[in-house]
Coordinates of C-alpha atoms in Angstrom, one line a residue:
M1 CA 0.0 -0.1 -0.1
D2 CA 1.0 3.7 -0.5
R3 CA 3.2 4.7 2.6
I4 CA 1.6 7.0 5.2
V5 CA 4.2 9.7 7.2
I6 CA 2.7 10.5 10.2
V7 CA 4.7 13.4 12.2
G8 CA 4.0 12.4 16.4
S9 CA 3.8 10.5 18.1
G10 CA 1.7 11.7 20.8
A11 CA -1.7 9.8 21.7
S12 CA -3.2 11.2 18.3
G13 CA -0.7 9.9 16.4
V14 CA 0.0 6.9 17.6
H15 CA -3.4 5.7 17.6
F16 CA -3.8 6.7 14.7
A17 CA -0.5 4.8 13.3
L18 CA -1.8 1.5 15.5
S19 CA -5.2 1.7 13.5
V20 CA -3.7 2.2 9.5
L21 CA -1.1 -0.4 10.6
R22 CA -3.8 -3.3 11.5
K23 CA -5.4 -2.6 7.9
G24 CA -1.9 -3.1 6.1
Y25 CA -0.7 0.2 5.3
D26 CA 3.1 1.0 5.5
V27 CA 4.1 3.6 7.9
T28 CA 6.8 6.0 8.7
L29 CA 6.5 8.2 11.7
L30 CA 8.7 11.2 12.3
D31 CA 9.5 12.2 16.2
V32 CA 11.9 13.4 18.1
G33 CA 11.3 11.0 20.3
Y34 CA 13.2 11.5 23.5
P35 CA 13.0 8.5 25.6
K36 CA 11.6 7.8 29.1
T37 CA 14.3 7.4 31.8
P38 CA 13.4 3.7 33.5
A39 CA 11.6 3.0 36.3
V40 CA 13.6 2.7 39.6
N41 CA 12.8 -0.3 41.6
P42 CA 9.1 -1.2 39.7
D43 CA 8.1 -3.2 42.8
D44 CA 8.6 -1.0 45.9
S45 CA 5.9 1.5 47.2
F46 CA 6.6 5.2 47.2
T47 CA 7.5 5.0 51.1
N48 CA 9.8 1.6 50.3
L49 CA 11.1 3.8 47.6
K50 CA 12.6 6.9 50.0
R51 CA 14.3 4.1 52.0
N52 CA 15.2 1.4 49.3
L53 CA 17.0 4.2 46.8
D54 CA 21.0 4.8 47.5
D55 CA 20.1 8.9 46.7
P56 CA 16.3 9.0 47.6
V57 CA 16.5 13.0 47.7
R58 CA 18.4 13.1 44.0
Y59 CA 15.4 10.5 42.4
F60 CA 12.6 13.0 44.0
L61 CA 13.9 16.6 44.3
G62 CA 16.6 16.5 41.7
A63 CA 20.4 16.7 41.4
N64 CA 19.9 20.8 41.8
Y65 CA 16.9 20.7 43.7
E66 CA 15.0 21.0 40.1
G67 CA 12.3 19.2 41.6
V68 CA 11.3 22.2 44.0
V69 CA 8.5 24.7 43.6
L70 CA 10.0 28.1 44.9
P71 CA 8.4 30.2 46.9
D72 CA 5.8 32.1 44.4
V73 CA 2.5 34.0 45.0
E74 CA 2.4 33.6 41.2
S75 CA 3.9 30.0 40.7
E76 CA 2.1 26.9 39.5
Y77 CA 1.4 24.7 42.7
Y78 CA 2.0 21.8 40.5
G79 CA 5.8 21.0 39.8
I80 CA 7.0 18.4 37.4
P81 CA 9.9 15.3 39.0
P82 CA 12.6 14.6 37.5
S83 CA 11.9 11.8 36.5
K84 CA 9.5 13.5 33.8
E85 CA 11.8 16.3 33.0
Y86 CA 12.6 14.5 29.7
V87 CA 9.2 15.7 28.4
F88 CA 9.5 18.8 28.7
R89 CA 13.2 18.7 27.2
S90 CA 13.3 20.7 23.4
P91 CA 15.5 20.3 20.7
A92 CA 17.5 23.3 19.3
G93 CA 15.9 25.8 16.7
L94 CA 12.3 25.7 18.9
D95 CA 11.9 29.5 18.9
Y96 CA 8.7 30.8 19.8
G97 CA 6.9 34.5 21.0
T98 CA 3.8 35.0 23.0
Q99 CA 1.1 37.5 24.2
G100 CA -0.7 36.4 26.5
F101 CA 0.0 32.9 26.7
V102 CA 2.7 30.6 28.2
P103 CA 2.9 27.1 26.5
L104 CA 3.8 23.6 26.6
F105 CA 5.6 21.9 24.4
S106 CA 6.6 17.6 24.3
F107 CA 8.7 16.4 22.0
A108 CA 8.9 13.1 23.9
Q109 CA 7.7 9.5 23.0
G110 CA 4.1 9.6 23.4
G111 CA 3.9 12.8 24.0
L112 CA 2.9 15.4 26.3
A113 CA 0.1 12.4 27.7
E114 CA 3.2 11.1 28.6
V115 CA 2.4 13.2 32.4
W116 CA -1.6 13.3 31.7
T117 CA -3.4 12.2 34.7
G118 CA -5.2 9.7 33.2
G119 CA -9.1 11.8 32.5
C120 CA -11.0 9.9 30.3
Y121 CA -14.7 12.1 29.2
P122 CA -16.2 11.8 26.1
F123 CA -17.8 14.9 24.4
N124 CA -22.1 14.8 24.2
D125 CA -24.1 16.1 21.7
E126 CA -24.5 19.3 22.9
E127 CA -20.7 19.8 23.1
L128 CA -19.9 18.1 19.7
G129 CA -22.4 21.2 18.1
D130 CA -19.7 22.8 16.2
F131 CA -18.3 19.3 15.1
P132 CA -19.4 17.8 12.0
F133 CA -20.6 14.7 13.9
R134 CA -22.3 14.0 16.4
Y135 CA -21.8 11.3 19.9
D136 CA -23.1 8.4 18.1
D137 CA -20.8 8.8 15.3
I138 CA -17.7 8.8 17.5
E139 CA -18.8 6.8 20.3
P140 CA -17.6 3.1 18.7
Y141 CA -14.1 5.0 18.7
Y142 CA -14.3 6.1 22.1
S143 CA -15.3 2.6 23.5
E144 CA -12.3 1.4 20.8
V145 CA -9.9 3.4 23.1
A146 CA -11.6 2.4 26.2
R147 CA -10.8 -1.0 25.0
R148 CA -7.0 -0.6 24.0
V149 CA -5.6 1.7 26.7
G150 CA -8.1 0.2 29.7
V151 CA -10.3 3.2 31.2
C152 CA -12.2 2.9 34.5
G153 CA -15.4 4.2 35.5
T154 CA -18.7 4.0 36.4
A155 CA -22.7 4.8 35.5
D156 CA -23.2 6.7 38.5
D157 CA -24.6 10.8 38.4
L158 CA -22.1 11.7 36.1
A159 CA -23.7 9.4 33.0
R160 CA -25.9 12.5 32.5
L161 CA -22.7 15.0 31.2
F162 CA -20.0 11.9 30.5
P163 CA -22.1 9.5 28.3
V164 CA -21.4 5.6 29.0
H165 CA -19.8 3.6 26.0
D166 CA -18.2 0.4 26.3
H167 CA -15.5 -1.1 27.8
L168 CA -15.2 0.5 31.0
L169 CA -13.7 -1.7 34.0
E170 CA -14.6 -1.3 37.5
P171 CA -13.4 1.5 39.4
L172 CA -10.2 1.5 41.7
E173 CA -10.4 1.7 45.1
L174 CA -11.4 5.0 46.7
D175 CA -8.4 6.1 49.0
L176 CA -10.5 7.3 52.7
H177 CA -11.3 11.1 51.7
S178 CA -12.5 10.4 48.4
E179 CA -14.8 7.5 49.9
L180 CA -16.2 10.4 52.3
L181 CA -16.5 12.8 49.9
L182 CA -18.7 10.5 47.4
A183 CA -20.5 9.6 51.4
A184 CA -21.3 13.6 51.9
Y185 CA -22.1 14.0 48.4
K186 CA -25.2 11.4 48.5
Q187 CA -26.6 12.4 51.9
R188 CA -26.8 16.1 50.4
K189 CA -27.2 15.4 47.1
Q190 CA -30.8 16.7 46.5
F191 CA -29.5 20.5 47.6
L192 CA -26.6 19.7 45.0
N193 CA -28.1 18.4 42.3
K194 CA -31.4 21.2 42.7
T195 CA -29.9 24.1 43.8
L196 CA -26.5 24.2 42.4
R197 CA -26.7 22.0 39.7
C198 CA -23.7 20.2 40.8
F199 CA -23.3 16.6 40.2
L200 CA -20.2 13.8 41.6
G201 CA -19.0 10.8 40.8
R202 CA -16.1 8.8 39.9
S203 CA -13.7 10.0 37.3
R204 CA -13.0 8.2 34.7
V205 CA -9.3 7.4 34.3
A206 CA -7.0 5.2 32.2
T207 CA -5.6 3.2 34.4
L208 CA -6.1 -0.8 35.0
S209 CA -8.6 -2.3 38.0
Q210 CA -7.5 -5.4 36.5
D211 CA -5.0 -7.0 34.7
R212 CA -4.8 -6.6 30.5
G213 CA -2.0 -8.8 28.8
A214 CA 1.6 -7.9 29.8
R215 CA -0.2 -4.5 31.9
K216 CA -1.1 -5.6 35.0
R217 CA -3.4 -3.8 37.3
C218 CA -2.9 -0.8 39.9
T219 CA -1.2 -1.7 42.9
Y220 CA -1.3 1.6 44.4
L221 CA 2.1 2.4 44.8
G222 CA 1.5 5.6 45.8
R223 CA 4.6 6.7 42.5
C224 CA 1.4 8.2 40.0
L225 CA 3.4 11.6 39.6
W226 CA 7.1 10.1 39.3
G227 CA 5.8 7.4 36.7
C228 CA 3.8 4.3 37.1
P229 CA 6.2 1.7 37.3
T230 CA 4.2 -1.7 36.1
D231 CA 2.4 0.7 33.3
S232 CA -1.1 0.2 35.0
L233 CA -1.7 3.9 34.0
Y234 CA -1.4 4.5 30.3
T235 CA 1.0 6.9 28.4
P236 CA 1.3 7.0 24.4
S237 CA 4.8 5.6 24.5
I238 CA 2.9 1.9 25.3
T239 CA 0.8 2.2 22.3
L240 CA 4.0 3.3 20.1
A241 CA 5.4 -0.6 21.4
E242 CA 3.3 -1.8 20.2
C243 CA 3.2 0.1 17.0
R244 CA 7.2 -1.1 16.9
Q245 CA 6.4 -4.8 16.6
Y246 CA 4.8 -3.8 13.4
P247 CA 6.8 -4.9 10.3
N248 CA 5.0 -2.8 8.2
F249 CA 5.6 0.2 10.7
T250 CA 9.5 2.2 11.0
Y251 CA 9.8 4.8 13.5
V252 CA 12.4 7.5 12.9
P253 CA 13.3 9.3 16.4
N254 CA 15.9 12.3 16.3
M255 CA 14.0 14.1 13.7
R256 CA 12.2 17.3 13.6
V257 CA 9.7 18.1 10.7
T258 CA 10.1 21.5 9.7
H259 CA 7.5 21.6 6.5
F260 CA 6.3 19.5 3.6
K261 CA 6.6 20.3 0.2
V262 CA 4.3 20.5 -2.4
D263 CA 3.5 19.9 -5.9
S264 CA 1.7 21.6 -8.4
R265 CA -1.1 20.7 -7.8
N266 CA -1.4 21.2 -4.7
R267 CA -0.6 17.5 -3.3
V268 CA 2.3 17.2 -0.6
T269 CA 5.1 14.7 -1.6
A270 CA 7.7 14.7 1.0
A271 CA 7.9 15.9 4.8
V272 CA 10.9 17.9 5.4
A273 CA 12.5 17.5 8.7
A274 CA 16.2 18.3 10.4
A275 CA 18.1 16.0 12.4
V276 CA 18.1 17.0 16.4
A277 CA 22.0 16.6 16.5
G278 CA 22.5 18.7 13.6
G279 CA 23.8 18.1 9.9
E280 CA 21.6 18.2 6.4
T281 CA 17.9 17.8 6.3
Q282 CA 15.8 14.8 5.2
E283 CA 13.5 14.6 2.8
F284 CA 10.4 11.3 3.7
S285 CA 7.9 11.0 0.4
A286 CA 4.6 10.2 1.5
A287 CA 1.5 9.4 -0.3
R288 CA -0.6 10.8 2.9
L289 CA 1.1 13.2 5.1
V290 CA -0.7 13.0 8.7
L291 CA -0.1 15.7 11.2
A292 CA 0.0 14.6 15.2
A293 CA 2.2 16.8 16.7
G294 CA 0.1 18.9 18.7
A295 CA -2.0 21.9 18.0
L296 CA 1.2 24.2 18.1
S297 CA 3.7 22.3 16.5
S298 CA 1.2 21.4 13.7
S299 CA 0.1 24.6 13.3
R300 CA 3.5 25.4 12.7
I301 CA 4.6 22.8 10.0
Y302 CA 1.5 23.7 8.0
L303 CA 2.4 27.5 8.3
E304 CA 6.1 27.3 7.2
S305 CA 5.0 25.0 4.8
I306 CA 2.9 28.0 2.9
R307 CA 5.5 30.3 3.4
R308 CA 8.3 28.5 1.6
R309 CA 5.9 27.7 -1.1
T310 CA 4.3 31.0 -1.8
G311 CA 6.5 33.3 0.8
E312 CA 3.0 34.3 1.9
V313 CA 2.8 34.8 6.1
V314 CA -0.6 34.0 7.2
R315 CA -2.6 33.6 10.3
L316 CA -4.1 30.3 11.7
R317 CA -7.0 32.1 14.0
G318 CA -9.2 30.3 16.2
L319 CA -6.8 29.3 18.4
M320 CA -8.4 28.1 21.7
D321 CA -7.0 26.6 25.5
N322 CA -9.0 25.8 28.7
R323 CA -9.0 27.8 31.5
Q324 CA -7.9 26.5 34.3
I325 CA -8.2 27.3 38.1
L326 CA -7.2 25.3 41.4
V327 CA -9.1 25.6 44.3
P328 CA -7.0 23.9 47.4
F329 CA -9.7 23.2 50.4
V330 CA -9.1 20.8 53.9
N331 CA -12.3 18.4 54.9
L332 CA -12.9 19.1 58.4
G333 CA -13.8 16.0 58.8
L334 CA -10.4 14.8 58.5
I335 CA -8.2 16.8 60.4
G336 CA -5.7 14.8 62.7
T337 CA -5.9 11.4 60.3
A338 CA -3.0 10.3 59.4
Y339 CA -2.9 9.7 55.5
N340 CA -2.2 5.7 53.9
P341 CA 0.2 6.7 50.4
D342 CA -0.3 3.3 49.8
T343 CA -3.3 4.7 47.0
Y344 CA -4.0 5.8 43.6
Q345 CA -2.3 8.9 43.9
Y346 CA -4.8 11.2 41.2
H347 CA -8.0 12.6 41.3
Q348 CA -10.7 9.5 41.6
L349 CA -13.7 12.1 42.0
C350 CA -14.7 14.6 39.4
M351 CA -17.6 17.4 39.8
G352 CA -19.6 18.8 37.2
I353 CA -21.6 21.8 37.4
E354 CA -24.4 22.8 35.0
T355 CA -25.3 25.9 33.7
D356 CA -28.2 27.4 31.6
D357 CA -26.0 27.0 28.7
P358 CA -25.4 23.6 27.6
K359 CA -22.0 24.2 25.8
G360 CA -21.4 26.2 29.4
Y361 CA -20.5 22.8 31.6
I362 CA -18.0 23.7 34.3
H363 CA -15.9 20.6 34.8
G364 CA -13.6 19.7 37.8
Q365 CA -11.5 17.3 38.8
I366 CA -11.1 16.4 42.4
T367 CA -7.4 15.2 43.7
T368 CA -7.0 14.4 47.6
M369 CA -3.6 14.7 48.9
K370 CA -1.3 11.7 49.7
T371 CA 2.0 11.4 48.3
A372 CA 2.3 14.5 45.8
M373 CA 4.6 17.5 46.0
L374 CA 2.8 19.6 49.2
H375 CA 6.2 21.9 49.3
P376 CA 4.0 24.3 47.1
V377 CA 1.2 23.8 49.0
V378 CA 3.3 24.3 52.4
Q379 CA 4.8 27.7 50.9
N380 CA 1.3 29.2 49.9
L381 CA -1.0 28.5 53.7
P382 CA -1.5 32.0 54.4
C383 CA 0.6 31.6 57.6
D384 CA 4.5 31.6 58.7
L385 CA 6.6 28.5 57.6
K386 CA 6.7 26.4 60.9
T387 CA 2.7 27.8 61.4
A388 CA 2.4 26.3 58.6
L389 CA 4.6 22.9 58.6
F390 CA 2.4 22.0 61.8
L391 CA -0.9 22.6 59.8
V392 CA -0.3 20.4 56.7
R393 CA 1.6 17.2 59.0
N394 CA -2.0 17.7 60.9
M395 CA -4.0 18.2 57.7
H396 CA -2.2 15.9 55.6
C397 CA -5.7 13.6 54.6
A398 CA -7.7 16.8 54.8
L399 CA -6.1 18.5 52.0
G400 CA -7.9 18.5 48.4
V401 CA -7.5 20.5 45.4
V402 CA -10.1 21.0 43.0
N403 CA -9.3 21.5 39.3
I404 CA -11.8 23.6 37.4
N405 CA -11.9 23.6 33.5
L406 CA -13.7 26.1 31.9
Y407 CA -14.4 26.0 28.0
D408 CA -13.2 28.2 25.3
T409 CA -14.3 29.4 21.6
R410 CA -13.3 30.3 18.5
R411 CA -12.1 34.3 18.3
E412 CA -10.3 35.6 15.1
G413 CA -8.1 37.8 17.8
N414 CA -6.5 34.5 18.8
Y415 CA -4.1 33.2 16.3
A416 CA -0.6 31.3 15.7
T417 CA 1.1 33.1 13.0
L418 CA 5.1 33.3 12.2
E419 CA 7.7 36.1 12.0
V420 CA 10.4 36.1 9.9
D421 CA 14.3 37.3 10.2
G422 CA 14.9 39.7 8.0
A423 CA 18.7 39.2 7.6
S424 CA 18.5 35.3 8.2
R425 CA 15.2 34.5 7.2
Q426 CA 14.6 32.4 9.9
S427 CA 10.8 32.3 11.4
R428 CA 9.8 31.7 14.4
L429 CA 6.5 30.7 15.6
I430 CA 4.1 33.7 17.3
I431 CA 1.2 32.8 19.7
N432 CA -1.4 35.8 20.5
Y433 CA -3.9 35.2 22.8
A434 CA -7.1 37.7 24.9
P435 CA -9.6 36.1 26.6
A436 CA -13.4 35.9 25.9
H437 CA -15.3 39.0 26.9
K438 CA -16.3 38.7 30.4
E439 CA -14.3 36.0 31.4
N440 CA -13.3 37.3 35.1
T441 CA -16.9 37.3 35.7
R442 CA -17.3 33.7 34.4
I443 CA -14.0 32.7 36.7
K444 CA -15.9 34.6 39.6
Q445 CA -18.7 32.9 39.5
S446 CA -17.2 29.3 38.7
I447 CA -15.2 29.7 41.6
R448 CA -18.0 30.8 43.6
M449 CA -20.0 27.8 42.9
I450 CA -17.1 25.2 43.8
R451 CA -17.1 26.7 47.1
K452 CA -20.5 26.5 47.7
A453 CA -20.4 22.5 46.4
L454 CA -17.3 21.9 49.0
R455 CA -19.1 23.8 52.0
K456 CA -21.8 21.7 51.5
L457 CA -19.5 18.5 51.3
G458 CA -18.3 19.5 54.5
C459 CA -14.9 21.2 53.3
I460 CA -13.5 24.7 53.6
V461 CA -11.3 26.7 50.7
P462 CA -8.7 28.7 52.5
P463 CA -8.4 32.1 51.9
G464 CA -5.8 33.5 49.2
M465 CA -5.4 30.4 47.6
V466 CA -7.4 29.5 45.0
H467 CA -4.9 30.2 41.7
I468 CA -5.5 31.2 38.5
R469 CA -3.6 28.9 35.9
P470 CA -2.3 31.3 32.8
M471 CA -3.4 30.3 29.5
G472 CA -1.4 27.9 27.8
A473 CA -1.1 25.5 31.1
S474 CA -4.3 23.0 30.4
V475 CA -1.7 22.5 27.1
H476 CA -5.5 21.8 25.6
Y477 CA -4.6 23.5 22.4
A478 CA -6.6 23.4 19.3
G479 CA -9.0 25.5 16.8
T480 CA -6.6 27.0 14.2
L481 CA -7.3 24.4 11.5
P482 CA -10.9 23.3 12.6
M483 CA -13.3 20.8 10.6
S484 CA -15.9 22.6 8.9
R485 CA -19.1 21.6 6.9
K486 CA -18.4 24.4 4.7
K487 CA -15.2 23.9 2.5
S488 CA -12.7 27.3 3.1
P489 CA -9.8 27.9 3.5
F490 CA -7.7 26.9 6.8
T491 CA -10.3 24.6 7.6
T492 CA -10.3 20.5 6.8
S493 CA -13.4 18.4 6.4
A494 CA -15.1 16.0 8.4
H495 CA -12.6 13.8 8.8
C496 CA -9.9 16.4 9.0
Q497 CA -8.3 16.3 5.5
S498 CA -7.2 19.5 4.6
H499 CA -9.2 21.6 2.4
D500 CA -6.1 23.5 1.4
F501 CA -3.6 20.2 0.1
E502 CA -6.0 17.2 -0.7
N503 CA -3.6 14.6 0.6
L504 CA -2.6 16.4 4.4
F505 CA -4.9 15.1 7.5
I506 CA -4.5 16.7 10.7
V507 CA -5.7 14.1 13.4
D508 CA -4.8 16.7 16.7
G509 CA -6.9 19.1 18.4
T510 CA -5.8 22.3 15.6
T511 CA -9.5 20.9 13.7
F512 CA -11.4 21.0 17.1
P513 CA -13.9 23.6 16.0
F514 CA -14.7 24.0 19.8
L515 CA -13.4 23.5 23.0
P516 CA -15.4 21.7 26.3
A517 CA -14.6 22.2 29.7
K518 CA -13.4 18.8 29.7
N519 CA -9.6 17.0 29.3
V520 CA -9.4 16.2 25.7
T521 CA -7.1 13.5 25.0
F522 CA -9.4 10.7 25.5
T523 CA -12.1 12.6 21.9
L524 CA -8.1 13.1 20.2
M525 CA -7.3 9.4 20.5
A526 CA -10.6 9.0 19.4
N527 CA -11.2 10.7 16.6
A528 CA -7.5 9.7 15.2
I529 CA -9.1 6.3 15.4
R530 CA -12.3 7.3 13.8
V531 CA -10.4 9.2 10.6
A532 CA -8.1 6.5 10.4
E533 CA -11.3 4.1 10.0
E534 CA -13.4 5.9 8.1
A535 CA -10.8 7.9 5.5
F536 CA -8.1 5.2 4.8

């Protein structure tokens, strides 16, 4: 069969690749592909790891303490542990400028989902209203993703917000804090449902609750943040390894694709890539080219290809990202209770709030504090360090964070473009983002509703600790080459086929015409499989 060239080994790229490999296509996947570091002492729990490693401080905080989040009122509550720094390593030549946006890029094998927390929430029909397909059209592919990666979940009160698809596994065992929150919800659900329009239930997470092939079920080692040593928490590098078992698959790492070449009929002929180590560029002939490098990187490749072909610098409008707000809380009923480190670390519960606008749903993932990095929380408490340490030691089990996500829409003023140096003619990516009208009002209303819901669950939000993350922090980037029912420049078809270049497909978030207030990785994988199955 004709060779398909794919750019990027993230969640979209590897699931697209696996689907077309199974159909018999010859596939070449181009990738920078920084590999993850092997897991240390894979059988040790979090506590035993601290005891058994020769240098646990180096492992948990880094050789130069790079894992420490220093005190700063504007800083993030989340730090990246040293074992995952490869995810954000950048090759030479990555150059960009931004306004109103703090972007994150990944050139790792598996992409940014190597550090995701596994949230798998399908979009419903209201959220797919701007897409050229409905939930029933993509449901088989949500089910296929769940079958491939293993997704825990159940049909509870959140089913009204997250449709229930096939192949859900039994939920994970709840930690004590999550168990008490769910019990409090069941006692007070009438008020929460009717007055606040708030619903609580089990998270849908890509973590195994039962063995599946070589991957074993979660054994509650408490090491999620540092990288699951048993692969029970799914990451795309697992699927990349599966693709590499196919004889018709060629993986080419250490190559950064800069642009593609086009013939006189506006058909892509080759992807052009520069070796990460330097040297001459290489061309990879393609019957069809598939961009899956992430919305910003795919947009850059697209922009640079047009510039190289025509000399024109264009703007790709409509960049979107979910606004995220972190709301720390204290469960008063758990103060003084000892925490158990041998539990699943990431979110086990999810909170959803309906609004008058069906698209205006507010999504909140609830993470109860166990073995996470607590020093950012300690230093942000509104008291001196000695008091903060005393409080955290006695409130560890009672601490939690709600990560609120808000929806975003495509707007003309938000765009990606290039800036070209007049002397060298080298280009760099420029990203411009401005919040929607009245976003501050929407943020305040969302925080107020979450506070009310938490109070009803027996929790309080300490004053001054709510953190509004900068745009770009969620890495749910989308919208610059949207799917469209109408053929027009800088758009794609319902099957993510470019309306400008006939044999170019784009299967990452670049093509989403609307961004619901939900984690997007699950839908990215499902949509990539949908395109592979229906258009190839």
